[in-house]
PDB file of C-alpha atoms and ligand atoms in Angstrom:
ATOM      1  CA  MET F   1      23.491  -4.790   3.716  1.00  0.00           C
ATOM      2  CA  LYS F   2      24.575  -3.841   7.212  1.00  0.00           C
ATOM      3  CA  LYS F   3      21.413  -2.311   8.899  1.00  0.00           C
ATOM      4  CA  GLY F   4      21.519   0.574  11.270  1.00  0.00           C
ATOM      5  CA  LYS F   5      19.831   1.820  13.983  1.00  0.00           C
ATOM      6  CA  LYS F   6      15.965   1.668  14.203  1.00  0.00           C
ATOM      7  CA  LEU F   7      14.502   5.083  12.639  1.00  0.00           C
ATOM      8  CA  TYR F   8      10.888   4.408  12.915  1.00  0.00           C
ATOM      9  CA  GLU F   9       8.622   1.828  13.413  1.00  0.00           C
ATOM     10  CA  GLY F  10       4.822   1.649  11.867  1.00  0.00           C
ATOM     11  CA  LYS F  11       2.192  -1.020  11.861  1.00  0.00           C
ATOM     12  CA  ALA F  12       3.494  -2.886   9.223  1.00  0.00           C
ATOM     13  CA  LYS F  13       7.029  -1.645   8.606  1.00  0.00           C
ATOM     14  CA  ILE F  14      10.233  -0.722   9.952  1.00  0.00           C
ATOM     15  CA  LEU F  15      12.650   1.889   8.675  1.00  0.00           C
ATOM     16  CA  TYR F  16      16.485   1.394   9.534  1.00  0.00           C
ATOM     17  CA  ALA F  17      19.258   3.517   8.654  1.00  0.00           C
ATOM     18  CA  ALA F  18      21.604   2.223   5.790  1.00  0.00           C
ATOM     19  CA  PRO F  19      25.343   2.597   4.877  1.00  0.00           C
ATOM     20  CA  ASP F  20      24.596   5.638   2.412  1.00  0.00           C
ATOM     21  CA  LYS F  21      23.508   8.833   3.484  1.00  0.00           C
ATOM     22  CA  GLY F  22      20.143   9.651   2.457  1.00  0.00           C
ATOM     23  CA  THR F  23      19.039   6.087   2.352  1.00  0.00           C
ATOM     24  CA  ALA F  24      16.881   3.927   4.629  1.00  0.00           C
ATOM     25  CA  ILE F  25      16.408  -0.152   4.527  1.00  0.00           C
ATOM     26  CA  GLN F  26      12.437  -0.430   4.619  1.00  0.00           C
ATOM     27  CA  HIS F  27      11.598  -3.620   6.397  1.00  0.00           C
ATOM     28  CA  PHE F  28       8.051  -5.366   5.766  1.00  0.00           C
ATOM     29  CA  LYS F  29       6.652  -6.892   8.951  1.00  0.00           C
ATOM     30  CA  ASP F  30       3.904  -9.659   8.841  1.00  0.00           C
ATOM     31  CA  ASP F  31       1.534  -7.401  11.374  1.00  0.00           C
ATOM     32  CA  ALA F  32      -1.863  -6.670  10.017  1.00  0.00           C
ATOM     33  CA  THR F  33      -3.903  -4.014  11.494  1.00  0.00           C
ATOM     34  CA  ALA F  34      -7.516  -2.461  11.038  1.00  0.00           C
ATOM     35  CA  PHE F  35      -9.835   0.079  12.598  1.00  0.00           C
ATOM     36  CA  ASN F  36      -7.154   2.156  13.717  1.00  0.00           C
ATOM     37  CA  ASN F  37      -5.315  -0.490  15.545  1.00  0.00           C
ATOM     38  CA  GLN F  38      -8.012  -2.002  17.055  1.00  0.00           C
ATOM     39  CA  LYS F  39      -7.731  -4.994  15.408  1.00  0.00           C
ATOM     40  CA  LYS F  40      -4.511  -6.630  15.071  1.00  0.00           C
ATOM     41  CA  ALA F  41      -3.129 -10.031  13.826  1.00  0.00           C
ATOM     42  CA  ILE F  42       0.112 -11.492  12.793  1.00  0.00           C
ATOM     43  CA  ILE F  43      -0.156 -13.186   9.292  1.00  0.00           C
ATOM     44  CA  GLU F  44       2.671 -15.202   8.279  1.00  0.00           C
ATOM     45  CA  GLY F  45       4.136 -14.223   5.094  1.00  0.00           C
ATOM     46  CA  LYS F  46       2.361 -10.930   4.566  1.00  0.00           C
ATOM     47  CA  GLY F  47       5.579  -8.856   4.781  1.00  0.00           C
ATOM     48  CA  ILE F  48       7.177 -11.078   2.000  1.00  0.00           C
ATOM     49  CA  LEU F  49       4.469 -10.766  -0.400  1.00  0.00           C
ATOM     50  CA  ASN F  50       3.780  -7.050   0.092  1.00  0.00           C
ATOM     51  CA  ASN F  51       7.660  -6.210  -0.226  1.00  0.00           C
ATOM     52  CA  ARG F  52       7.525  -8.076  -3.624  1.00  0.00           C
ATOM     53  CA  ILE F  53       4.189  -6.664  -4.739  1.00  0.00           C
ATOM     54  CA  SER F  54       5.157  -3.084  -3.638  1.00  0.00           C
ATOM     55  CA  GLU F  55       8.467  -3.515  -5.357  1.00  0.00           C
ATOM     56  CA  HIS F  56       7.053  -4.517  -8.465  1.00  0.00           C
ATOM     57  CA  ILE F  57       4.431  -1.632  -8.610  1.00  0.00           C
ATOM     58  CA  LEU F  58       6.969   0.980  -7.798  1.00  0.00           C
ATOM     59  CA  SER F  59       9.639  -0.124 -10.133  1.00  0.00           C
ATOM     60  CA  SER F  60       6.624  -0.242 -13.077  1.00  0.00           C
ATOM     61  CA  LEU F  61       5.701   3.578 -11.920  1.00  0.00           C
ATOM     62  CA  ASN F  62       9.553   4.256 -12.179  1.00  0.00           C
ATOM     63  CA  HIS F  63       9.353   3.208 -15.992  1.00  0.00           C
ATOM     64  CA  ILE F  64       6.903   5.791 -16.788  1.00  0.00           C
ATOM     65  CA  GLY F  65       8.475   8.358 -15.231  1.00  0.00           C
ATOM     66  CA  ILE F  66       7.118   8.637 -11.575  1.00  0.00           C
ATOM     67  CA  GLU F  67      10.021   9.099  -9.421  1.00  0.00           C
ATOM     68  CA  THR F  68       9.526   7.024  -6.167  1.00  0.00           C
ATOM     69  CA  HIS F  69      11.713   6.451  -3.018  1.00  0.00           C
ATOM     70  CA  LEU F  70      12.617   2.765  -4.177  1.00  0.00           C
ATOM     71  CA  ILE F  71      16.331   2.165  -4.918  1.00  0.00           C
ATOM     72  CA  LYS F  72      16.152  -1.731  -4.705  1.00  0.00           C
ATOM     73  CA  ARG F  73      14.770  -4.612  -3.169  1.00  0.00           C
ATOM     74  CA  ILE F  74      17.549  -6.292  -0.712  1.00  0.00           C
ATOM     75  CA  ASN F  75      16.180  -9.516   0.221  1.00  0.00           C
ATOM     76  CA  MET F  76      12.640 -11.022   1.058  1.00  0.00           C
ATOM     77  CA  ARG F  77      11.609  -8.190   3.389  1.00  0.00           C
ATOM     78  CA  GLU F  78      13.447  -5.420   2.963  1.00  0.00           C
ATOM     79  CA  GLN F  79      14.133  -2.650   0.296  1.00  0.00           C
ATOM     80  CA  LEU F  80      16.693  -0.151   0.286  1.00  0.00           C
ATOM     81  CA  ILE F  81      14.970   3.312  -0.262  1.00  0.00           C
ATOM     82  CA  LYS F  82      15.739   7.073  -0.391  1.00  0.00           C
ATOM     83  CA  LEU F  83      14.989   8.403   2.779  1.00  0.00           C
ATOM     84  CA  VAL F  84      11.977  11.199   2.637  1.00  0.00           C
ATOM     85  CA  GLU F  85      10.610  13.633   5.059  1.00  0.00           C
ATOM     86  CA  ILE F  86       6.968  12.234   4.790  1.00  0.00           C
ATOM     87  CA  ILE F  87       4.283  14.846   3.959  1.00  0.00           C
ATOM     88  CA  PRO F  88       1.633  14.206   6.555  1.00  0.00           C
ATOM     89  CA  ILE F  89      -1.222  13.517   4.281  1.00  0.00           C
ATOM     90  CA  GLU F  90      -2.819  10.319   3.061  1.00  0.00           C
ATOM     91  CA  PHE F  91      -3.906  10.835  -0.887  1.00  0.00           C
ATOM     92  CA  ILE F  92      -6.873   8.310  -1.169  1.00  0.00           C
ATOM     93  CA  ILE F  93      -7.863   7.663  -4.653  1.00  0.00           C
ATOM     94  CA  ARG F  94     -10.961   6.173  -5.448  1.00  0.00           C
ATOM     95  CA  ASN F  95     -12.860   4.465  -8.737  1.00  0.00           C
ATOM     96  CA  ILE F  96     -15.639   2.687  -7.036  1.00  0.00           C
ATOM     97  CA  ALA F  97     -17.240   3.241  -3.958  1.00  0.00           C
ATOM     98  CA  THR F  98     -16.837   1.403  -0.679  1.00  0.00           C
ATOM     99  CA  GLY F  99     -15.217   1.781   2.687  1.00  0.00           C
ATOM    100  CA  SER F 100     -15.536   5.199   4.590  1.00  0.00           C
ATOM    101  CA  LEU F 101     -16.825   7.006   1.529  1.00  0.00           C
ATOM    102  CA  THR F 102     -20.145   4.557   1.373  1.00  0.00           C
ATOM    103  CA  LYS F 103     -20.514   5.381   5.186  1.00  0.00           C
ATOM    104  CA  ARG F 104     -19.486   8.783   5.424  1.00  0.00           C
ATOM    105  CA  LEU F 105     -21.946  10.048   2.586  1.00  0.00           C
ATOM    106  CA  GLY F 106     -24.305   7.364   2.297  1.00  0.00           C
ATOM    107  CA  ILE F 107     -23.264   6.214  -1.330  1.00  0.00           C
ATOM    108  CA  GLU F 108     -24.462   2.839  -2.507  1.00  0.00           C
ATOM    109  CA  GLU F 109     -21.743   0.174  -2.253  1.00  0.00           C
ATOM    110  CA  GLY F 110     -20.183  -0.790  -5.674  1.00  0.00           C
ATOM    111  CA  THR F 111     -21.214   2.633  -7.230  1.00  0.00           C
ATOM    112  CA  ILE F 112     -18.820   3.300  -9.985  1.00  0.00           C
ATOM    113  CA  LEU F 113     -17.575   6.827  -9.736  1.00  0.00           C
ATOM    114  CA  GLU F 114     -18.003   8.961 -13.195  1.00  0.00           C
ATOM    115  CA  LYS F 115     -14.265  10.281 -12.367  1.00  0.00           C
ATOM    116  CA  PRO F 116     -11.636   9.046  -9.708  1.00  0.00           C
ATOM    117  CA  LEU F 117     -12.201  11.155  -6.531  1.00  0.00           C
ATOM    118  CA  LEU F 118      -9.294  12.240  -4.834  1.00  0.00           C
ATOM    119  CA  GLU F 119      -9.296  12.671  -1.062  1.00  0.00           C
ATOM    120  CA  PHE F 120      -6.777  14.092   1.752  1.00  0.00           C
ATOM    121  CA  CYS F 121      -6.753  12.488   4.860  1.00  0.00           C
ATOM    122  CA  TYR F 122      -4.480  14.011   7.932  1.00  0.00           C
ATOM    123  CA  LYS F 123      -2.024  11.515   8.912  1.00  0.00           C
ATOM    124  CA  ASP F 124      -2.362  11.263  12.422  1.00  0.00           C
ATOM    125  CA  ASP F 125      -3.423   7.831  14.236  1.00  0.00           C
ATOM    126  CA  SER F 126      -4.505   9.558  17.551  1.00  0.00           C
ATOM    127  CA  LEU F 127      -6.901  11.538  15.435  1.00  0.00           C
ATOM    128  CA  GLY F 128      -8.094   8.562  13.208  1.00  0.00           C
ATOM    129  CA  ASP F 129      -6.689   9.752  10.167  1.00  0.00           C
ATOM    130  CA  PRO F 130      -9.595  12.825   9.683  1.00  0.00           C
ATOM    131  CA  LEU F 131     -10.421  13.590   6.233  1.00  0.00           C
ATOM    132  CA  ILE F 132      -9.299  17.419   5.309  1.00  0.00           C
ATOM    133  CA  ALA F 133      -9.905  19.641   2.566  1.00  0.00           C
ATOM    134  CA  ARG F 134      -7.239  21.414   0.089  1.00  0.00           C
ATOM    135  CA  GLU F 135      -7.725  24.758   2.239  1.00  0.00           C
ATOM    136  CA  HIS F 136      -6.623  22.715   5.628  1.00  0.00           C
ATOM    137  CA  ILE F 137      -3.491  21.883   3.478  1.00  0.00           C
ATOM    138  CA  TYR F 138      -2.709  25.327   2.996  1.00  0.00           C
ATOM    139  CA  ALA F 139      -3.757  26.645   6.319  1.00  0.00           C
ATOM    140  CA  PHE F 140      -1.638  24.468   8.315  1.00  0.00           C
ATOM    141  CA  ASN F 141       1.343  24.439   5.736  1.00  0.00           C
ATOM    142  CA  TYR F 142       1.391  20.767   5.107  1.00  0.00           C
ATOM    143  CA  CYS F 143       2.523  21.409   1.462  1.00  0.00           C
ATOM    144  CA  ASP F 144       2.436  24.295  -0.860  1.00  0.00           C
ATOM    145  CA  VAL F 145       0.146  24.822  -3.730  1.00  0.00           C
ATOM    146  CA  LYS F 146       2.966  24.056  -5.906  1.00  0.00           C
ATOM    147  CA  THR F 147       3.335  20.967  -4.398  1.00  0.00           C
ATOM    148  CA  LEU F 148      -0.273  19.978  -4.250  1.00  0.00           C
ATOM    149  CA  ASN F 149      -0.802  20.450  -7.578  1.00  0.00           C
ATOM    150  CA  PHE F 150       2.169  18.252  -8.731  1.00  0.00           C
ATOM    151  CA  ILE F 151       1.145  15.430  -6.075  1.00  0.00           C
ATOM    152  CA  THR F 152      -2.815  15.523  -7.535  1.00  0.00           C
ATOM    153  CA  ASN F 153      -1.341  15.264 -10.827  1.00  0.00           C
ATOM    154  CA  GLN F 154       0.856  12.399  -9.740  1.00  0.00           C
ATOM    155  CA  CYS F 155      -2.196  10.558  -8.156  1.00  0.00           C
ATOM    156  CA  PHE F 156      -4.323  10.529 -11.131  1.00  0.00           C
ATOM    157  CA  ARG F 157      -1.207   9.424 -13.567  1.00  0.00           C
ATOM    158  CA  ILE F 158      -0.716   6.630 -11.157  1.00  0.00           C
ATOM    159  CA  ASN F 159      -4.406   5.700 -10.659  1.00  0.00           C
ATOM    160  CA  ASP F 160      -4.483   5.645 -14.780  1.00  0.00           C
ATOM    161  CA  PHE F 161      -1.328   3.348 -14.821  1.00  0.00           C
ATOM    162  CA  LEU F 162      -2.643   0.927 -11.918  1.00  0.00           C
ATOM    163  CA  GLN F 163      -6.171   0.742 -13.044  1.00  0.00           C
ATOM    164  CA  GLY F 164      -4.677  -0.206 -16.323  1.00  0.00           C
ATOM    165  CA  MET F 165      -2.682  -2.779 -15.059  1.00  0.00           C
ATOM    166  CA  PHE F 166      -4.818  -4.254 -12.771  1.00  0.00           C
ATOM    167  CA  LYS F 167      -7.471  -4.756 -15.405  1.00  0.00           C
ATOM    168  CA  GLY F 168      -5.068  -6.571 -17.727  1.00  0.00           C
ATOM    169  CA  ILE F 169      -4.727  -9.420 -14.992  1.00  0.00           C
ATOM    170  CA  GLY F 170      -8.582  -9.351 -14.309  1.00  0.00           C
ATOM    171  CA  ILE F 171      -8.331  -7.255 -11.072  1.00  0.00           C
ATOM    172  CA  LYS F 172     -10.396  -4.126 -10.521  1.00  0.00           C
ATOM    173  CA  LEU F 173      -8.636  -1.402  -8.753  1.00  0.00           C
ATOM    174  CA  VAL F 174     -11.259   0.015  -6.497  1.00  0.00           C
ATOM    175  CA  ASP F 175      -9.482   2.437  -4.466  1.00  0.00           C
ATOM    176  CA  PHE F 176      -5.607   2.880  -2.907  1.00  0.00           C
ATOM    177  CA  LYS F 177      -3.679   5.104  -0.555  1.00  0.00           C
ATOM    178  CA  LEU F 178      -1.061   6.872  -1.673  1.00  0.00           C
ATOM    179  CA  GLU F 179       2.063   9.031   0.429  1.00  0.00           C
ATOM    180  CA  PHE F 180       4.585  11.456  -0.897  1.00  0.00           C
ATOM    181  CA  GLY F 181       7.622  12.449   0.841  1.00  0.00           C
ATOM    182  CA  ARG F 182      10.456  15.385   0.039  1.00  0.00           C
ATOM    183  CA  THR F 183      14.147  14.414  -0.237  1.00  0.00           C
ATOM    184  CA  ARG F 184      16.201  16.473   1.966  1.00  0.00           C
ATOM    185  CA  LYS F 185      18.565  18.692   0.180  1.00  0.00           C
ATOM    186  CA  ASN F 186      21.968  17.686  -0.460  1.00  0.00           C
ATOM    187  CA  GLU F 187      21.099  14.036   0.479  1.00  0.00           C
ATOM    188  CA  SER F 188      20.383  11.447  -2.106  1.00  0.00           C
ATOM    189  CA  GLY F 189      23.144  13.244  -4.569  1.00  0.00           C
ATOM    190  CA  SER F 190      20.637  15.735  -5.023  1.00  0.00           C
ATOM    191  CA  THR F 191      20.827  19.634  -4.604  1.00  0.00           C
ATOM    192  CA  THR F 192      17.148  20.413  -4.861  1.00  0.00           C
ATOM    193  CA  GLU F 193      14.228  19.292  -3.003  1.00  0.00           C
ATOM    194  CA  LYS F 194      12.495  16.296  -4.996  1.00  0.00           C
ATOM    195  CA  ILE F 195       8.887  14.988  -4.082  1.00  0.00           C
ATOM    196  CA  LEU F 196       8.886  11.185  -4.428  1.00  0.00           C
ATOM    197  CA  LEU F 197       6.204   8.737  -4.071  1.00  0.00           C
ATOM    198  CA  ALA F 198       7.129   6.877  -1.045  1.00  0.00           C
ATOM    199  CA  ASP F 199       5.721   4.128   1.565  1.00  0.00           C
ATOM    200  CA  GLU F 200       4.113   1.267  -0.384  1.00  0.00           C
ATOM    201  CA  ILE F 201       1.575   0.201  -2.601  1.00  0.00           C
ATOM    202  CA  SER F 202       0.425  -3.462  -1.985  1.00  0.00           C
ATOM    203  CA  PRO F 203      -2.802  -5.185  -1.021  1.00  0.00           C
ATOM    204  CA  ASP F 204      -2.437  -3.397   2.179  1.00  0.00           C
ATOM    205  CA  THR F 205      -2.989   0.018   0.815  1.00  0.00           C
ATOM    206  CA  CYS F 206      -5.319  -1.029  -2.245  1.00  0.00           C
ATOM    207  CA  ARG F 207      -8.702  -2.695  -2.648  1.00  0.00           C
ATOM    208  CA  LEU F 208      -8.407  -5.075  -5.341  1.00  0.00           C
ATOM    209  CA  TRP F 209     -11.582  -6.693  -6.528  1.00  0.00           C
ATOM    210  CA  ASP F 210     -11.343  -9.774  -8.849  1.00  0.00           C
ATOM    211  CA  ALA F 211     -12.995  -8.783 -12.235  1.00  0.00           C
ATOM    212  CA  THR F 212     -15.552 -11.391 -12.617  1.00  0.00           C
ATOM    213  CA  SER F 213     -16.537 -12.580  -9.032  1.00  0.00           C
ATOM    214  CA  GLU F 214     -15.851  -9.389  -7.358  1.00  0.00           C
ATOM    215  CA  LYS F 215     -13.838 -11.473  -4.782  1.00  0.00           C
ATOM    216  CA  LYS F 216     -11.647  -9.333  -2.567  1.00  0.00           C
ATOM    217  CA  LEU F 217      -8.234 -10.000  -2.591  1.00  0.00           C
ATOM    218  CA  ASP F 218      -6.867  -7.367  -0.274  1.00  0.00           C
ATOM    219  CA  LYS F 219      -6.828  -6.477   3.471  1.00  0.00           C
ATOM    220  CA  ASP F 220     -10.722  -6.385   3.541  1.00  0.00           C
ATOM    221  CA  ILE F 221     -10.198 -10.189   3.882  1.00  0.00           C
ATOM    222  CA  PHE F 222      -8.508  -9.298   7.237  1.00  0.00           C
ATOM    223  CA  ARG F 223     -10.763  -6.319   7.999  1.00  0.00           C
ATOM    224  CA  LYS F 224     -14.273  -8.240   7.438  1.00  0.00           C
ATOM    225  CA  ASP F 225     -12.827 -12.074   8.391  1.00  0.00           C
ATOM    226  CA  LEU F 226     -13.293 -13.212   4.799  1.00  0.00           C
ATOM    227  CA  GLY F 227     -10.896 -15.850   4.905  1.00  0.00           C
ATOM    228  CA  ASN F 228      -7.421 -16.528   4.045  1.00  0.00           C
ATOM    229  CA  LEU F 229      -5.390 -13.145   3.496  1.00  0.00           C
ATOM    230  CA  ILE F 230      -2.221 -14.895   2.205  1.00  0.00           C
ATOM    231  CA  LYS F 231      -4.231 -16.890  -0.367  1.00  0.00           C
ATOM    232  CA  GLY F 232      -5.435 -13.203  -1.782  1.00  0.00           C
ATOM    233  CA  TYR F 233      -2.139 -11.529  -1.670  1.00  0.00           C
ATOM    234  CA  GLN F 234      -0.814 -14.835  -3.145  1.00  0.00           C
ATOM    235  CA  GLU F 235      -3.103 -14.515  -6.095  1.00  0.00           C
ATOM    236  CA  VAL F 236      -2.376 -10.806  -6.814  1.00  0.00           C
ATOM    237  CA  ALA F 237       1.226 -11.838  -6.875  1.00  0.00           C
ATOM    238  CA  ARG F 238       0.483 -14.558  -9.015  1.00  0.00           C
ATOM    239  CA  ARG F 239      -1.273 -12.650 -11.806  1.00  0.00           C
ATOM    240  CA  LEU F 240       1.454  -9.923 -11.620  1.00  0.00           C
ATOM    241  CA  ASP F 241       3.507 -12.942 -12.588  1.00  0.00           C
ATOM    242  CA  ILE F 242       6.047 -12.277  -9.791  1.00  0.00           C
ATOM    243  CA  LEU F 243       5.483 -15.296  -8.030  1.00  0.00           C
ATOM    244  CA  HIS F 244       8.586 -17.352  -9.366  1.00  0.00           C
ATOM    245  CA  GLU F 245      10.920 -17.357  -6.785  1.00  0.00           C
ATOM    246  CA  GLN F 246      11.107 -19.226  -3.403  1.00  0.00           C
ATOM    247  CA  THR F 247       9.058 -17.096  -0.814  1.00  0.00           C
ATOM    248  CA  ASN F 248       9.417 -19.550   2.098  1.00  0.00           C
ATOM    249  CA  ILE F 249       5.740 -19.085   3.068  1.00  0.00           C
ATOM    250  CA  ARG F 250       4.905 -22.030   4.516  1.00  0.00           C
ATOM    251  CA  PRO F 251       1.868 -24.102   3.025  1.00  0.00           C
ATOM    252  CA  ILE F 252      -1.409 -23.423   4.886  1.00  0.00           C
ATOM    253  CA  LYS F 253      -1.929 -26.147   7.664  1.00  0.00           C
ATOM    254  CA  PHE F 254      -4.968 -27.594   8.256  1.00  0.00           C
ATOM    255  CA  THR F 255      -5.613 -27.732  12.133  1.00  0.00           C
ATOM    256  CA  LYS F 256      -7.609 -30.909  12.154  1.00  0.00           C
ATOM    257  CA  PRO F 257      -6.543 -33.833  10.149  1.00  0.00           C
ATOM    258  CA  ILE F 258      -9.167 -34.840   7.561  1.00  0.00           C
ATOM    259  CA  ALA F 259     -11.099 -38.041   8.348  1.00  0.00           C
ATOM    260  CA  VAL F 260     -11.693 -39.784   5.234  1.00  0.00           C
ATOM    261  CA  LYS F 261     -14.072 -42.697   5.421  1.00  0.00           C
ATOM    262  CA  ILE F 262     -13.287 -45.796   2.789  1.00  0.00           C
ATOM    263  CA  LYS F 263     -16.483 -47.856   2.567  1.00  0.00           C
ATOM    264  CA  LYS F 264     -15.618 -51.735   2.688  1.00  0.00           C
ATOM    265  CA  LYS F 265     -17.239 -53.493  -0.207  1.00  0.00           C
TER     266      LYS F 265
HETATM  267  N1  UDP O 301      -6.162   2.965   3.308  1.00  0.00           N
HETATM  268  C1  UDP O 301      -4.502   2.767   3.923  1.00  0.00           C
HETATM  269  N2  UDP O 301      -4.493   3.184   4.834  1.00  0.00           N
HETATM  270  C2  UDP O 301      -5.116   4.155   5.920  1.00  0.00           C
HETATM  271  C3  UDP O 301      -6.289   4.478   5.207  1.00  0.00           C
HETATM  272  C4  UDP O 301      -6.680   3.761   3.941  1.00  0.00           C
HETATM  273  O1  UDP O 301      -3.904   2.316   2.963  1.00  0.00           O
HETATM  274  O2  UDP O 301      -4.555   4.271   6.589  1.00  0.00           O
HETATM  275  C5  UDP O 301      -6.586   2.378   1.990  1.00  0.00           C
HETATM  276  C6  UDP O 301      -7.643   1.654   2.399  1.00  0.00           C
HETATM  277  O3  UDP O 301      -6.806   0.301   2.095  1.00  0.00           O
HETATM  278  C7  UDP O 301      -8.238   1.522   0.901  1.00  0.00           C
HETATM  279  C8  UDP O 301      -8.259   3.062   0.549  1.00  0.00           C
HETATM  280  O4  UDP O 301      -7.086   3.614   1.123  1.00  0.00           O
HETATM  281  O5  UDP O 301      -7.858   0.902  -0.288  1.00  0.00           O
HETATM  282  C9  UDP O 301      -9.806   4.039   1.249  1.00  0.00           C
HETATM  283  O6  UDP O 301      -9.939   3.482   2.442  1.00  0.00           O
HETATM  284  P1  UDP O 301     -11.152   4.161   3.431  1.00  0.00           P
HETATM  285  O7  UDP O 301     -10.906   5.560   3.504  1.00  0.00           O
HETATM  286  O8  UDP O 301     -12.144   3.437   2.602  1.00  0.00           O
HETATM  287  O9  UDP O 301     -10.797   3.356   4.669  1.00  0.00           O
HETATM  288  P2  UDP O 301     -11.552   2.392   5.649  1.00  0.00           P
HETATM  289  O10 UDP O 301     -11.879   3.392   6.824  1.00  0.00           O
HETATM  290  O11 UDP O 301     -12.665   1.706   4.876  1.00  0.00           O
HETATM  291  O12 UDP O 301     -10.443   1.350   5.891  1.00  0.00           O
END
């Protein structure tokens, strides 16, 4: 598929124009960033894994009636998507307390929440994506009551489904971030505006812990220097049973040769 001009470049993805009106090509980069861009690295193969994992999750959600922007994956790093206007809110769903929630409110790390908690953050890197209330969303018209109620309902449905999906492969879904967008009228063959799940769902945007060892299999490996991020993401893909194809991710190289002493008899 012929890529058109670059429409937008974010921290982990690039959006290009696609041949059909109302569609775009979403390209997954290997760039990793954390702490509002203060920590950066390029991690070879991350984009390929996120493309594949996100495709799998969004298609599974589609099967249970959650409409998403995904049309199809077109190659190792790219997917064809419906072009949407992103609602400037990050929807954070939490099942277990960690990360900014523990810091902000002093909640003990690892506390299992009685009910899933939905938080709203205003999407603005220069402000550090601040936490906002429902009232801010209405006051500044980020979206209307009907849309927010619809999205809230979608968030909990998605959480239910994903918690079950991950539980089945021995992974705890600790928390994750969702973004939603509006299709523009008369585009994507639609005459009405629709709210679609957009962006990505991957170990970059979720916290995923092994159910028994609580070993981290997500971007916290990078944030907290816990080891090899690719191994964690590959483990998620392997358990989801989507690591069949050749991903062209080079095997991890040892920087120092391993010396083996052979005792002479
Ligand atoms: N998250 C994300 N993008 C963001 C902020 C958060 O994908 O810009 C995800 C993050 O990976 C985690 C969840 O949302 O799964 C909750 O993040 P938290 O607010 O605890 O972020 P922290 O400040 O600890 O990174």
